[in-house]
Amino acid sequence: MDVEVRAGEAFNVDLPQLGVAGYQWLVAELPAGVTLVDDSTAGPGAGAAPGTPAQRRFRFMVEAPGRYRVVLAAKRAWEAQPARRQVVEVTAR
């Protein structure tokens, strides 16, 4: 996933989360110059089918121009390795 922002600007990364399976998204790698501003989960709306994933939103702020790589991982607390990874390549101008 590629993201372009201006330095000092925030951006969101939204990912589907199947919490019923025990998987939780977490920040695996956060480079200097990028700050995690918010981390929230929103459940599926009323009337959604059973098993519909929730949405996990990470909000980051880029402090200075440059290229950054943020890595998110979906993992169960009791497992050593993540089941999935999402790499976000950020270009800040």
PDB file of N, CA and C in Angstrom:
ATOM      1  N   MET A   1       0.852  -1.166   0.000  1.00  0.00           N
ATOM      2  CA  MET A   1       0.000   0.000   0.000  1.00  0.00           C
ATOM      3  C   MET A   1       0.899   1.231   0.000  1.00  0.00           C
ATOM      4  N   ASP A   2       0.649   2.157  -0.908  1.00  0.00           N
ATOM      5  CA  ASP A   2       1.418   3.398  -1.003  1.00  0.00           C
ATOM      6  C   ASP A   2       0.559   4.575  -0.550  1.00  0.00           C
ATOM      7  N   VAL A   3       1.185   5.472   0.222  1.00  0.00           N
ATOM      8  CA  VAL A   3       0.492   6.657   0.724  1.00  0.00           C
ATOM      9  C   VAL A   3       1.379   7.871   0.472  1.00  0.00           C
ATOM     10  N   GLU A   4       0.779   8.945  -0.039  1.00  0.00           N
ATOM     11  CA  GLU A   4       1.497  10.210  -0.201  1.00  0.00           C
ATOM     12  C   GLU A   4       0.817  11.266   0.652  1.00  0.00           C
ATOM     13  N   VAL A   5       1.611  11.973   1.461  1.00  0.00           N
ATOM     14  CA  VAL A   5       1.090  13.022   2.338  1.00  0.00           C
ATOM     15  C   VAL A   5       2.068  14.187   2.369  1.00  0.00           C
ATOM     16  N   ARG A   6       1.618  15.269   2.945  1.00  0.00           N
ATOM     17  CA  ARG A   6       2.507  16.395   3.219  1.00  0.00           C
ATOM     18  C   ARG A   6       3.055  16.226   4.633  1.00  0.00           C
ATOM     19  N   ALA A   7       4.279  16.641   4.857  1.00  0.00           N
ATOM     20  CA  ALA A   7       4.859  16.579   6.197  1.00  0.00           C
ATOM     21  C   ALA A   7       3.953  17.340   7.164  1.00  0.00           C
ATOM     22  N   GLY A   8       3.717  16.771   8.321  1.00  0.00           N
ATOM     23  CA  GLY A   8       2.835  17.367   9.312  1.00  0.00           C
ATOM     24  C   GLY A   8       1.388  16.950   9.132  1.00  0.00           C
ATOM     25  N   GLU A   9       1.134  16.118   8.139  1.00  0.00           N
ATOM     26  CA  GLU A   9      -0.222  15.681   7.831  1.00  0.00           C
ATOM     27  C   GLU A   9      -0.440  14.259   8.348  1.00  0.00           C
ATOM     28  N   ALA A  10      -1.664  13.980   8.771  1.00  0.00           N
ATOM     29  CA  ALA A  10      -2.003  12.639   9.248  1.00  0.00           C
ATOM     30  C   ALA A  10      -2.614  11.821   8.118  1.00  0.00           C
ATOM     31  N   PHE A  11      -2.522  10.504   8.237  1.00  0.00           N
ATOM     32  CA  PHE A  11      -3.164   9.602   7.283  1.00  0.00           C
ATOM     33  C   PHE A  11      -3.679   8.376   8.028  1.00  0.00           C
ATOM     34  N   ASN A  12      -4.675   7.721   7.428  1.00  0.00           N
ATOM     35  CA  ASN A  12      -5.300   6.542   8.034  1.00  0.00           C
ATOM     36  C   ASN A  12      -4.958   5.290   7.257  1.00  0.00           C
ATOM     37  N   VAL A  13      -4.879   4.183   7.978  1.00  0.00           N
ATOM     38  CA  VAL A  13      -4.792   2.854   7.375  1.00  0.00           C
ATOM     39  C   VAL A  13      -5.932   2.054   7.996  1.00  0.00           C
ATOM     40  N   ASP A  14      -6.881   1.612   7.160  1.00  0.00           N
ATOM     41  CA  ASP A  14      -8.036   0.828   7.610  1.00  0.00           C
ATOM     42  C   ASP A  14      -7.871  -0.619   7.150  1.00  0.00           C
ATOM     43  N   LEU A  15      -8.048  -1.540   8.084  1.00  0.00           N
ATOM     44  CA  LEU A  15      -7.878  -2.964   7.785  1.00  0.00           C
ATOM     45  C   LEU A  15      -9.034  -3.763   8.371  1.00  0.00           C
ATOM     46  N   PRO A  16      -9.491  -4.812   7.672  1.00  0.00           N
ATOM     47  CA  PRO A  16     -10.535  -5.671   8.233  1.00  0.00           C
ATOM     48  C   PRO A  16      -9.947  -6.531   9.352  1.00  0.00           C
ATOM     49  N   GLN A  17     -10.687  -6.650  10.441  1.00  0.00           N
ATOM     50  CA  GLN A  17     -10.187  -7.412  11.587  1.00  0.00           C
ATOM     51  C   GLN A  17     -11.188  -8.476  11.992  1.00  0.00           C
ATOM     52  N   LEU A  18     -10.761  -9.726  11.971  1.00  0.00           N
ATOM     53  CA  LEU A  18     -11.600 -10.839  12.405  1.00  0.00           C
ATOM     54  C   LEU A  18     -11.249 -11.189  13.846  1.00  0.00           C
ATOM     55  N   GLY A  19     -11.725 -10.374  14.761  1.00  0.00           N
ATOM     56  CA  GLY A  19     -11.428 -10.571  16.180  1.00  0.00           C
ATOM     57  C   GLY A  19     -11.963 -11.877  16.723  1.00  0.00           C
ATOM     58  N   VAL A  20     -13.053 -12.402  16.142  1.00  0.00           N
ATOM     59  CA  VAL A  20     -13.608 -13.654  16.641  1.00  0.00           C
ATOM     60  C   VAL A  20     -12.638 -14.811  16.430  1.00  0.00           C
ATOM     61  N   ALA A  21     -11.707 -14.671  15.492  1.00  0.00           N
ATOM     62  CA  ALA A  21     -10.701 -15.704  15.261  1.00  0.00           C
ATOM     63  C   ALA A  21      -9.463 -15.471  16.131  1.00  0.00           C
ATOM     64  N   GLY A  22      -9.470 -14.386  16.897  1.00  0.00           N
ATOM     65  CA  GLY A  22      -8.347 -14.090  17.781  1.00  0.00           C
ATOM     66  C   GLY A  22      -7.260 -13.232  17.173  1.00  0.00           C
ATOM     67  N   TYR A  23      -7.402 -12.870  15.903  1.00  0.00           N
ATOM     68  CA  TYR A  23      -6.378 -12.046  15.255  1.00  0.00           C
ATOM     69  C   TYR A  23      -6.606 -10.570  15.561  1.00  0.00           C
ATOM     70  N   GLN A  24      -5.540  -9.891  15.935  1.00  0.00           N
ATOM     71  CA  GLN A  24      -5.582  -8.457  16.192  1.00  0.00           C
ATOM     72  C   GLN A  24      -4.469  -7.794  15.386  1.00  0.00           C
ATOM     73  N   TRP A  25      -4.804  -6.696  14.700  1.00  0.00           N
ATOM     74  CA  TRP A  25      -3.777  -5.931  13.996  1.00  0.00           C
ATOM     75  C   TRP A  25      -2.989  -5.118  15.004  1.00  0.00           C
ATOM     76  N   LEU A  26      -1.667  -5.051  14.810  1.00  0.00           N
ATOM     77  CA  LEU A  26      -0.801  -4.242  15.665  1.00  0.00           C
ATOM     78  C   LEU A  26       0.301  -3.636  14.820  1.00  0.00           C
ATOM     79  N   VAL A  27       0.934  -2.608  15.348  1.00  0.00           N
ATOM     80  CA  VAL A  27       2.037  -1.958  14.646  1.00  0.00           C
ATOM     81  C   VAL A  27       3.295  -2.776  14.926  1.00  0.00           C
ATOM     82  N   ALA A  28       3.847  -3.380  13.895  1.00  0.00           N
ATOM     83  CA  ALA A  28       5.038  -4.215  14.045  1.00  0.00           C
ATOM     84  C   ALA A  28       6.324  -3.402  13.883  1.00  0.00           C
ATOM     85  N   GLU A  29       6.303  -2.420  12.971  1.00  0.00           N
ATOM     86  CA  GLU A  29       7.472  -1.563  12.739  1.00  0.00           C
ATOM     87  C   GLU A  29       6.992  -0.135  12.502  1.00  0.00           C
ATOM     88  N   LEU A  30       7.520   0.794  13.300  1.00  0.00           N
ATOM     89  CA  LEU A  30       7.168   2.206  13.177  1.00  0.00           C
ATOM     90  C   LEU A  30       8.467   3.004  13.145  1.00  0.00           C
ATOM     91  N   PRO A  31       8.808   3.595  11.991  1.00  0.00           N
ATOM     92  CA  PRO A  31      10.082   4.297  11.886  1.00  0.00           C
ATOM     93  C   PRO A  31      10.069   5.642  12.621  1.00  0.00           C
ATOM     94  N   ALA A  32      11.255   6.094  12.964  1.00  0.00           N
ATOM     95  CA  ALA A  32      11.391   7.443  13.520  1.00  0.00           C
ATOM     96  C   ALA A  32      10.860   8.414  12.480  1.00  0.00           C
ATOM     97  N   GLY A  33      10.134   9.429  12.926  1.00  0.00           N
ATOM     98  CA  GLY A  33       9.545  10.406  12.011  1.00  0.00           C
ATOM     99  C   GLY A  33       8.078  10.161  11.743  1.00  0.00           C
ATOM    100  N   VAL A  34       7.562   8.992  12.165  1.00  0.00           N
ATOM    101  CA  VAL A  34       6.148   8.670  12.030  1.00  0.00           C
ATOM    102  C   VAL A  34       5.624   8.351  13.430  1.00  0.00           C
ATOM    103  N   THR A  35       4.477   8.942  13.781  1.00  0.00           N
ATOM    104  CA  THR A  35       3.884   8.759  15.100  1.00  0.00           C
ATOM    105  C   THR A  35       2.497   8.142  14.971  1.00  0.00           C
ATOM    106  N   LEU A  36       2.203   7.171  15.825  1.00  0.00           N
ATOM    107  CA  LEU A  36       0.851   6.618  15.898  1.00  0.00           C
ATOM    108  C   LEU A  36       0.005   7.584  16.712  1.00  0.00           C
ATOM    109  N   VAL A  37      -1.020   8.161  16.085  1.00  0.00           N
ATOM    110  CA  VAL A  37      -1.867   9.165  16.723  1.00  0.00           C
ATOM    111  C   VAL A  37      -3.098   8.522  17.362  1.00  0.00           C
ATOM    112  N   ASP A  38      -3.676   7.515  16.673  1.00  0.00           N
ATOM    113  CA  ASP A  38      -4.897   6.879  17.171  1.00  0.00           C
ATOM    114  C   ASP A  38      -4.970   5.459  16.641  1.00  0.00           C
ATOM    115  N   ASP A  39      -5.645   4.612  17.402  1.00  0.00           N
ATOM    116  CA  ASP A  39      -5.829   3.209  17.040  1.00  0.00           C
ATOM    117  C   ASP A  39      -7.218   2.834  17.541  1.00  0.00           C
ATOM    118  N   SER A  40      -8.152   2.551  16.625  1.00  0.00           N
ATOM    119  CA  SER A  40      -9.522   2.268  17.054  1.00  0.00           C
ATOM    120  C   SER A  40     -10.127   1.150  16.211  1.00  0.00           C
ATOM    121  N   THR A  41     -11.171   0.543  16.745  1.00  0.00           N
ATOM    122  CA  THR A  41     -11.888  -0.523  16.054  1.00  0.00           C
ATOM    123  C   THR A  41     -13.359  -0.163  16.000  1.00  0.00           C
ATOM    124  N   ALA A  42     -13.953  -0.320  14.818  1.00  0.00           N
ATOM    125  CA  ALA A  42     -15.391  -0.081  14.644  1.00  0.00           C
ATOM    126  C   ALA A  42     -16.023  -1.381  14.171  1.00  0.00           C
ATOM    127  N   GLY A  43     -17.050  -1.806  14.872  1.00  0.00           N
ATOM    128  CA  GLY A  43     -17.734  -3.042  14.509  1.00  0.00           C
ATOM    129  C   GLY A  43     -18.569  -2.874  13.261  1.00  0.00           C
ATOM    130  N   PRO A  44     -19.010  -3.999  12.699  1.00  0.00           N
ATOM    131  CA  PRO A  44     -19.892  -3.906  11.531  1.00  0.00           C
ATOM    132  C   PRO A  44     -21.199  -3.229  11.914  1.00  0.00           C
ATOM    133  N   GLY A  45     -21.833  -2.603  10.975  1.00  0.00           N
ATOM    134  CA  GLY A  45     -23.072  -1.876  11.238  1.00  0.00           C
ATOM    135  C   GLY A  45     -24.228  -2.800  11.585  1.00  0.00           C
ATOM    136  N   ALA A  46     -25.302  -2.203  12.063  1.00  0.00           N
ATOM    137  CA  ALA A  46     -26.509  -2.956  12.402  1.00  0.00           C
ATOM    138  C   ALA A  46     -27.000  -3.692  11.164  1.00  0.00           C
ATOM    139  N   GLY A  47     -27.420  -4.913  11.348  1.00  0.00           N
ATOM    140  CA  GLY A  47     -27.932  -5.706  10.242  1.00  0.00           C
ATOM    141  C   GLY A  47     -26.856  -6.416   9.435  1.00  0.00           C
ATOM    142  N   ALA A  48     -25.591  -6.273   9.832  1.00  0.00           N
ATOM    143  CA  ALA A  48     -24.513  -6.949   9.113  1.00  0.00           C
ATOM    144  C   ALA A  48     -24.618  -8.459   9.336  1.00  0.00           C
ATOM    145  N   ALA A  49     -24.203  -9.205   8.356  1.00  0.00           N
ATOM    146  CA  ALA A  49     -24.239 -10.660   8.456  1.00  0.00           C
ATOM    147  C   ALA A  49     -23.287 -11.153   9.539  1.00  0.00           C
ATOM    148  N   PRO A  50     -23.615 -12.256  10.198  1.00  0.00           N
ATOM    149  CA  PRO A  50     -22.699 -12.822  11.196  1.00  0.00           C
ATOM    150  C   PRO A  50     -21.336 -13.109  10.564  1.00  0.00           C
ATOM    151  N   GLY A  51     -20.295 -12.803  11.308  1.00  0.00           N
ATOM    152  CA  GLY A  51     -18.939 -13.027  10.811  1.00  0.00           C
ATOM    153  C   GLY A  51     -18.360 -11.883  10.020  1.00  0.00           C
ATOM    154  N   THR A  52     -19.154 -10.824   9.801  1.00  0.00           N
ATOM    155  CA  THR A  52     -18.643  -9.656   9.086  1.00  0.00           C
ATOM    156  C   THR A  52     -17.506  -9.034   9.904  1.00  0.00           C
ATOM    157  N   PRO A  53     -16.362  -8.786   9.281  1.00  0.00           N
ATOM    158  CA  PRO A  53     -15.236  -8.259  10.048  1.00  0.00           C
ATOM    159  C   PRO A  53     -15.457  -6.822  10.518  1.00  0.00           C
ATOM    160  N   ALA A  54     -14.844  -6.507  11.639  1.00  0.00           N
ATOM    161  CA  ALA A  54     -14.794  -5.136  12.125  1.00  0.00           C
ATOM    162  C   ALA A  54     -13.726  -4.396  11.316  1.00  0.00           C
ATOM    163  N   GLN A  55     -13.650  -3.085  11.457  1.00  0.00           N
ATOM    164  CA  GLN A  55     -12.617  -2.293  10.797  1.00  0.00           C
ATOM    165  C   GLN A  55     -11.664  -1.749  11.852  1.00  0.00           C
ATOM    166  N   ARG A  56     -10.390  -2.002  11.665  1.00  0.00           N
ATOM    167  CA  ARG A  56      -9.364  -1.471  12.551  1.00  0.00           C
ATOM    168  C   ARG A  56      -8.747  -0.278  11.852  1.00  0.00           C
ATOM    169  N   ARG A  57      -8.731   0.875  12.498  1.00  0.00           N
ATOM    170  CA  ARG A  57      -8.172   2.099  11.914  1.00  0.00           C
ATOM    171  C   ARG A  57      -6.952   2.546  12.716  1.00  0.00           C
ATOM    172  N   PHE A  58      -5.863   2.696  11.995  1.00  0.00           N
ATOM    173  CA  PHE A  58      -4.644   3.279  12.552  1.00  0.00           C
ATOM    174  C   PHE A  58      -4.489   4.660  11.928  1.00  0.00           C
ATOM    175  N   ARG A  59      -4.224   5.662  12.761  1.00  0.00           N
ATOM    176  CA  ARG A  59      -4.008   7.030  12.277  1.00  0.00           C
ATOM    177  C   ARG A  59      -2.573   7.413  12.636  1.00  0.00           C
ATOM    178  N   PHE A  60      -1.812   7.787  11.616  1.00  0.00           N
ATOM    179  CA  PHE A  60      -0.409   8.132  11.784  1.00  0.00           C
ATOM    180  C   PHE A  60      -0.168   9.581  11.388  1.00  0.00           C
ATOM    181  N   MET A  61       0.879  10.178  11.941  1.00  0.00           N
ATOM    182  CA  MET A  61       1.310  11.533  11.599  1.00  0.00           C
ATOM    183  C   MET A  61       2.767  11.445  11.139  1.00  0.00           C
ATOM    184  N   VAL A  62       3.045  12.084  10.004  1.00  0.00           N
ATOM    185  CA  VAL A  62       4.413  12.143   9.479  1.00  0.00           C
ATOM    186  C   VAL A  62       4.994  13.496   9.865  1.00  0.00           C
ATOM    187  N   GLU A  63       6.158  13.494  10.489  1.00  0.00           N
ATOM    188  CA  GLU A  63       6.736  14.727  11.025  1.00  0.00           C
ATOM    189  C   GLU A  63       7.566  15.524  10.021  1.00  0.00           C
ATOM    190  N   ALA A  64       8.245  14.837   9.094  1.00  0.00           N
ATOM    191  CA  ALA A  64       9.162  15.528   8.182  1.00  0.00           C
ATOM    192  C   ALA A  64       9.121  14.874   6.807  1.00  0.00           C
ATOM    193  N   PRO A  65       9.534  15.619   5.773  1.00  0.00           N
ATOM    194  CA  PRO A  65       9.577  15.024   4.431  1.00  0.00           C
ATOM    195  C   PRO A  65      10.506  13.809   4.409  1.00  0.00           C
ATOM    196  N   GLY A  66      10.171  12.856   3.551  1.00  0.00           N
ATOM    197  CA  GLY A  66      11.014  11.667   3.404  1.00  0.00           C
ATOM    198  C   GLY A  66      10.185  10.465   3.016  1.00  0.00           C
ATOM    199  N   ARG A  67      10.853   9.311   2.953  1.00  0.00           N
ATOM    200  CA  ARG A  67      10.187   8.043   2.661  1.00  0.00           C
ATOM    201  C   ARG A  67      10.256   7.180   3.914  1.00  0.00           C
ATOM    202  N   TYR A  68       9.140   6.565   4.227  1.00  0.00           N
ATOM    203  CA  TYR A  68       9.026   5.770   5.451  1.00  0.00           C
ATOM    204  C   TYR A  68       8.316   4.453   5.138  1.00  0.00           C
ATOM    205  N   ARG A  69       8.575   3.445   5.958  1.00  0.00           N
ATOM    206  CA  ARG A  69       7.887   2.159   5.837  1.00  0.00           C
ATOM    207  C   ARG A  69       7.297   1.800   7.204  1.00  0.00           C
ATOM    208  N   VAL A  70       5.971   1.659   7.211  1.00  0.00           N
ATOM    209  CA  VAL A  70       5.246   1.231   8.406  1.00  0.00           C
ATOM    210  C   VAL A  70       4.781  -0.197   8.150  1.00  0.00           C
ATOM    211  N   VAL A  71       4.984  -1.089   9.114  1.00  0.00           N
ATOM    212  CA  VAL A  71       4.564  -2.478   8.963  1.00  0.00           C
ATOM    213  C   VAL A  71       3.540  -2.801  10.041  1.00  0.00           C
ATOM    214  N   LEU A  72       2.385  -3.303   9.594  1.00  0.00           N
ATOM    215  CA  LEU A  72       1.326  -3.741  10.500  1.00  0.00           C
ATOM    216  C   LEU A  72       1.229  -5.261  10.395  1.00  0.00           C
ATOM    217  N   ALA A  73       0.875  -5.914  11.491  1.00  0.00           N
ATOM    218  CA  ALA A  73       0.801  -7.375  11.507  1.00  0.00           C
ATOM    219  C   ALA A  73      -0.481  -7.823  12.188  1.00  0.00           C
ATOM    220  N   ALA A  74      -1.119  -8.856  11.608  1.00  0.00           N
ATOM    221  CA  ALA A  74      -2.298  -9.485  12.213  1.00  0.00           C
ATOM    222  C   ALA A  74      -1.812 -10.751  12.896  1.00  0.00           C
ATOM    223  N   LYS A  75      -2.032 -10.812  14.213  1.00  0.00           N
ATOM    224  CA  LYS A  75      -1.465 -11.912  14.961  1.00  0.00           C
ATOM    225  C   LYS A  75      -2.325 -12.249  16.144  1.00  0.00           C
ATOM    226  N   ARG A  76      -2.276 -13.495  16.532  1.00  0.00           N
ATOM    227  CA  ARG A  76      -2.916 -13.938  17.775  1.00  0.00           C
ATOM    228  C   ARG A  76      -1.913 -13.776  18.904  1.00  0.00           C
ATOM    229  N   ALA A  77      -2.401 -13.406  20.076  1.00  0.00           N
ATOM    230  CA  ALA A  77      -1.528 -13.137  21.215  1.00  0.00           C
ATOM    231  C   ALA A  77      -0.648 -14.339  21.573  1.00  0.00           C
ATOM    232  N   TRP A  78      -1.138 -15.531  21.351  1.00  0.00           N
ATOM    233  CA  TRP A  78      -0.400 -16.728  21.768  1.00  0.00           C
ATOM    234  C   TRP A  78       0.517 -17.290  20.675  1.00  0.00           C
ATOM    235  N   GLU A  79       0.538 -16.661  19.512  1.00  0.00           N
ATOM    236  CA  GLU A  79       1.390 -17.133  18.425  1.00  0.00           C
ATOM    237  C   GLU A  79       2.575 -16.191  18.220  1.00  0.00           C
ATOM    238  N   ALA A  80       3.722 -16.776  17.894  1.00  0.00           N
ATOM    239  CA  ALA A  80       4.939 -15.976  17.726  1.00  0.00           C
ATOM    240  C   ALA A  80       4.966 -15.225  16.404  1.00  0.00           C
ATOM    241  N   GLN A  81       4.456 -15.830  15.339  1.00  0.00           N
ATOM    242  CA  GLN A  81       4.519 -15.228  14.013  1.00  0.00           C
ATOM    243  C   GLN A  81       3.149 -14.703  13.584  1.00  0.00           C
ATOM    244  N   PRO A  82       3.127 -13.558  12.909  1.00  0.00           N
ATOM    245  CA  PRO A  82       1.845 -13.035  12.413  1.00  0.00           C
ATOM    246  C   PRO A  82       1.313 -13.875  11.250  1.00  0.00           C
ATOM    247  N   ALA A  83       0.007 -13.898  11.121  1.00  0.00           N
ATOM    248  CA  ALA A  83      -0.637 -14.597  10.003  1.00  0.00           C
ATOM    249  C   ALA A  83      -0.596 -13.742   8.739  1.00  0.00           C
ATOM    250  N   ARG A  84      -0.637 -12.416   8.914  1.00  0.00           N
ATOM    251  CA  ARG A  84      -0.626 -11.479   7.777  1.00  0.00           C
ATOM    252  C   ARG A  84       0.197 -10.264   8.136  1.00  0.00           C
ATOM    253  N   ARG A  85       0.722  -9.631   7.100  1.00  0.00           N
ATOM    254  CA  ARG A  85       1.431  -8.361   7.274  1.00  0.00           C
ATOM    255  C   ARG A  85       0.928  -7.381   6.220  1.00  0.00           C
ATOM    256  N   GLN A  86       0.870  -6.126   6.595  1.00  0.00           N
ATOM    257  CA  GLN A  86       0.522  -5.058   5.649  1.00  0.00           C
ATOM    258  C   GLN A  86       1.652  -4.038   5.711  1.00  0.00           C
ATOM    259  N   VAL A  87       2.341  -3.847   4.595  1.00  0.00           N
ATOM    260  CA  VAL A  87       3.422  -2.873   4.522  1.00  0.00           C
ATOM    261  C   VAL A  87       2.861  -1.611   3.898  1.00  0.00           C
ATOM    262  N   VAL A  88       3.104  -0.484   4.545  1.00  0.00           N
ATOM    263  CA  VAL A  88       2.643   0.816   4.052  1.00  0.00           C
ATOM    264  C   VAL A  88       3.886   1.655   3.724  1.00  0.00           C
ATOM    265  N   GLU A  89       4.038   1.954   2.449  1.00  0.00           N
ATOM    266  CA  GLU A  89       5.145   2.804   1.994  1.00  0.00           C
ATOM    267  C   GLU A  89       4.638   4.248   1.964  1.00  0.00           C
ATOM    268  N   VAL A  90       5.257   5.099   2.761  1.00  0.00           N
ATOM    269  CA  VAL A  90       4.788   6.482   2.907  1.00  0.00           C
ATOM    270  C   VAL A  90       5.806   7.437   2.295  1.00  0.00           C
ATOM    271  N   THR A  91       5.318   8.332   1.449  1.00  0.00           N
ATOM    272  CA  THR A  91       6.143   9.400   0.898  1.00  0.00           C
ATOM    273  C   THR A  91       5.567  10.708   1.423  1.00  0.00           C
ATOM    274  N   ALA A  92       6.391  11.460   2.148  1.00  0.00           N
ATOM    275  CA  ALA A  92       5.960  12.760   2.693  1.00  0.00           C
ATOM    276  C   ALA A  92       6.760  13.858   1.989  1.00  0.00           C
ATOM    277  N   ARG A  93       6.035  14.858   1.531  1.00  0.00           N
ATOM    278  CA  ARG A  93       6.659  15.979   0.811  1.00  0.00           C
ATOM    279  C   ARG A  93       6.672  17.221   1.677  1.00  0.00           C
TER     280      ARG A  93
END
